[in-house]
């Protein structure tokens, strides 16, 4: 099974509601200043070709229906993006979408202890993007296969980490010269 097939299953979808589950009056005021969540519903970006949506439509629908059109996003941060921090960001800072810390796909795929210590979530921690660093498609798919089916909404591949450890591990921004590796992980 490929990564796109694994992620397209219906087992891990978030239900979007009109009001955000962790919204406060202050956060709602900020949202109102940015405009309506449904502003772009009248656009003609949804095209159907032979019963299948085009890529733009798929991404638009994913952003709206799965990730709930987030405006405030807590990106992954080393030593900060664990569950307690994500929940604090959701509750007190009005974050609509959070990322996990970067997880090493090889460790996650092969080590149950690593999984239990490094991937902790709860039902209120949604929508959630799980970030992996990887340099091998099979290992990445194996790692994603160990995620609980209803515990995440999206998988992100770290292609931006500039740290020395990423160079040694051959991931992050150091994969940007290896287009074949990247292509194999996303197809």
XYZ file of C-alpha atoms in Angstrom:
187
model
C 0.000 0.000 0.000
C 1.331 3.463 -0.854
C 1.372 6.424 1.518
C -1.394 8.282 -0.411
C -3.609 5.163 -0.263
C -2.993 4.808 3.464
C -3.835 8.456 4.102
C -6.953 8.435 1.926
C -8.717 5.864 4.091
C -11.783 7.099 5.988
C -10.548 5.840 9.346
C -8.935 9.012 10.637
C -11.137 11.902 9.601
C -12.047 14.777 11.884
C -15.577 16.111 12.026
C -15.553 19.838 11.404
C -18.129 21.795 13.325
C -19.376 25.329 12.869
C -17.752 26.463 16.107
C -14.275 25.375 17.052
C -14.159 22.920 19.988
C -11.559 24.959 21.873
C -12.852 28.383 20.985
C -13.098 31.185 23.472
C -14.730 34.606 23.015
C -11.289 36.140 22.374
C -10.468 33.534 19.723
C -13.879 33.950 18.080
C -13.254 37.708 17.849
C -9.911 37.015 16.127
C -11.658 34.621 13.737
C -14.343 37.223 12.976
C -11.665 39.762 12.061
C -10.282 37.321 9.498
C -13.661 36.737 7.856
C -16.012 33.827 7.437
C -14.735 30.255 7.264
C -16.961 29.716 4.248
C -15.795 32.726 2.219
C -14.485 30.665 -0.653
C -17.391 28.254 -0.982
C -18.750 30.096 -4.011
C -15.586 29.619 -6.063
C -15.552 27.222 -8.981
C -12.428 25.353 -7.842
C -14.230 21.995 -7.712
C -14.015 20.274 -11.074
C -15.070 16.719 -11.715
C -13.422 14.684 -14.471
C -14.868 11.237 -14.965
C -16.114 11.156 -11.380
C -12.746 12.108 -9.881
C -11.855 15.505 -8.496
C -8.793 17.302 -9.783
C -5.790 17.842 -7.483
C -6.776 21.404 -6.604
C -10.233 20.245 -5.563
C -8.832 17.389 -3.520
C -6.518 19.765 -1.645
C -9.264 22.334 -1.151
C -11.644 19.680 0.176
C -8.935 18.214 2.412
C -8.129 21.646 3.859
C -11.816 22.422 4.448
C -13.313 19.044 5.377
C -10.480 17.208 7.144
C -8.346 20.005 8.603
C -11.383 22.272 9.202
C -9.939 25.341 7.408
C -7.471 26.248 10.162
C -6.315 29.835 10.530
C -3.982 29.420 13.498
C -1.465 26.592 13.268
C 1.153 25.436 15.774
C 4.069 24.170 13.681
C 6.342 21.396 14.968
C 8.932 22.620 17.452
C 11.761 20.557 18.907
C 11.094 19.695 22.571
C 7.802 21.627 22.634
C 5.200 19.969 20.430
C 4.199 17.160 22.761
C 0.551 16.662 23.757
C 0.532 18.984 26.795
C 1.926 21.877 24.745
C -0.459 21.213 21.851
C -3.439 21.197 24.210
C -2.267 24.425 25.862
C -1.946 25.995 22.389
C -5.436 24.852 21.456
C -7.044 25.897 24.746
C -5.308 29.189 25.495
C -3.906 30.407 22.177
C -6.750 29.406 19.876
C -4.705 27.096 17.653
C -6.976 25.270 15.203
C -4.361 22.786 13.976
C -1.245 21.373 15.617
C 1.721 19.264 14.575
C 3.450 16.569 16.564
C 7.168 16.877 17.155
C 9.239 15.379 14.334
C 9.241 11.599 14.652
C 11.952 9.413 13.124
C 10.148 7.065 10.737
C 12.702 4.247 11.098
C 12.477 4.301 14.905
C 8.690 4.609 14.815
C 8.377 1.701 12.387
C 10.560 -0.687 14.368
C 10.366 0.261 18.052
C 7.126 -0.049 20.042
C 8.669 1.766 23.000
C 9.664 4.711 20.785
C 6.069 4.847 19.493
C 4.495 4.808 22.949
C 6.892 7.414 24.338
C 6.821 9.785 21.382
C 3.297 9.658 19.972
C 0.698 10.581 22.566
C -2.626 12.163 21.657
C -6.249 12.344 22.785
C -9.633 12.968 21.172
C -9.450 16.740 21.815
C -6.100 16.927 20.003
C -7.639 17.273 16.532
C -7.029 18.079 13.802
C -3.470 16.796 14.141
C -0.621 16.469 11.664
C 2.057 13.885 12.420
C 5.484 14.890 11.160
C 8.048 12.254 10.198
C 11.616 12.540 9.041
C 12.407 9.787 6.567
C 14.520 8.906 3.562
C 12.905 5.636 2.508
C 9.346 5.141 1.216
C 8.836 1.640 2.640
C 9.982 2.712 6.097
C 7.699 5.751 5.990
C 4.679 3.658 4.997
C 5.510 1.151 7.733
C 5.743 3.963 10.300
C 2.416 5.486 9.225
C 0.871 2.012 9.465
C 1.640 2.019 13.205
C -0.316 5.221 13.838
C -3.729 4.701 15.432
C -6.301 4.995 12.634
C -8.358 7.612 14.468
C -5.473 9.520 16.048
C -4.328 11.845 13.259
C -5.514 13.664 10.187
C -2.453 14.085 8.027
C 1.193 13.065 7.708
C 3.922 15.599 6.984
C 7.404 14.709 5.740
C 10.069 16.985 7.181
C 11.995 18.493 4.276
C 13.096 21.629 6.081
C 15.265 20.713 9.070
C 18.718 22.284 8.542
C 20.370 20.834 11.664
C 23.546 18.763 11.543
C 21.681 15.716 12.825
C 19.468 15.893 9.714
C 22.549 15.870 7.499
C 23.904 12.782 9.305
C 20.491 11.077 9.100
C 19.917 12.122 5.474
C 16.563 13.793 6.054
C 15.100 17.272 6.383
C 16.463 19.948 4.080
C 19.306 17.640 3.071
C 16.874 15.596 0.982
C 16.053 18.553 -1.239
C 18.746 17.471 -3.705
C 17.373 13.912 -3.861
C 14.186 14.323 -5.883
C 13.865 10.601 -6.616
C 13.814 9.815 -2.866
C 11.201 12.507 -2.230
C 9.098 11.349 -5.185
C 9.162 7.748 -3.943
C 7.944 8.816 -0.485
C 4.964 10.807 -1.744
C 3.760 8.561 -4.551
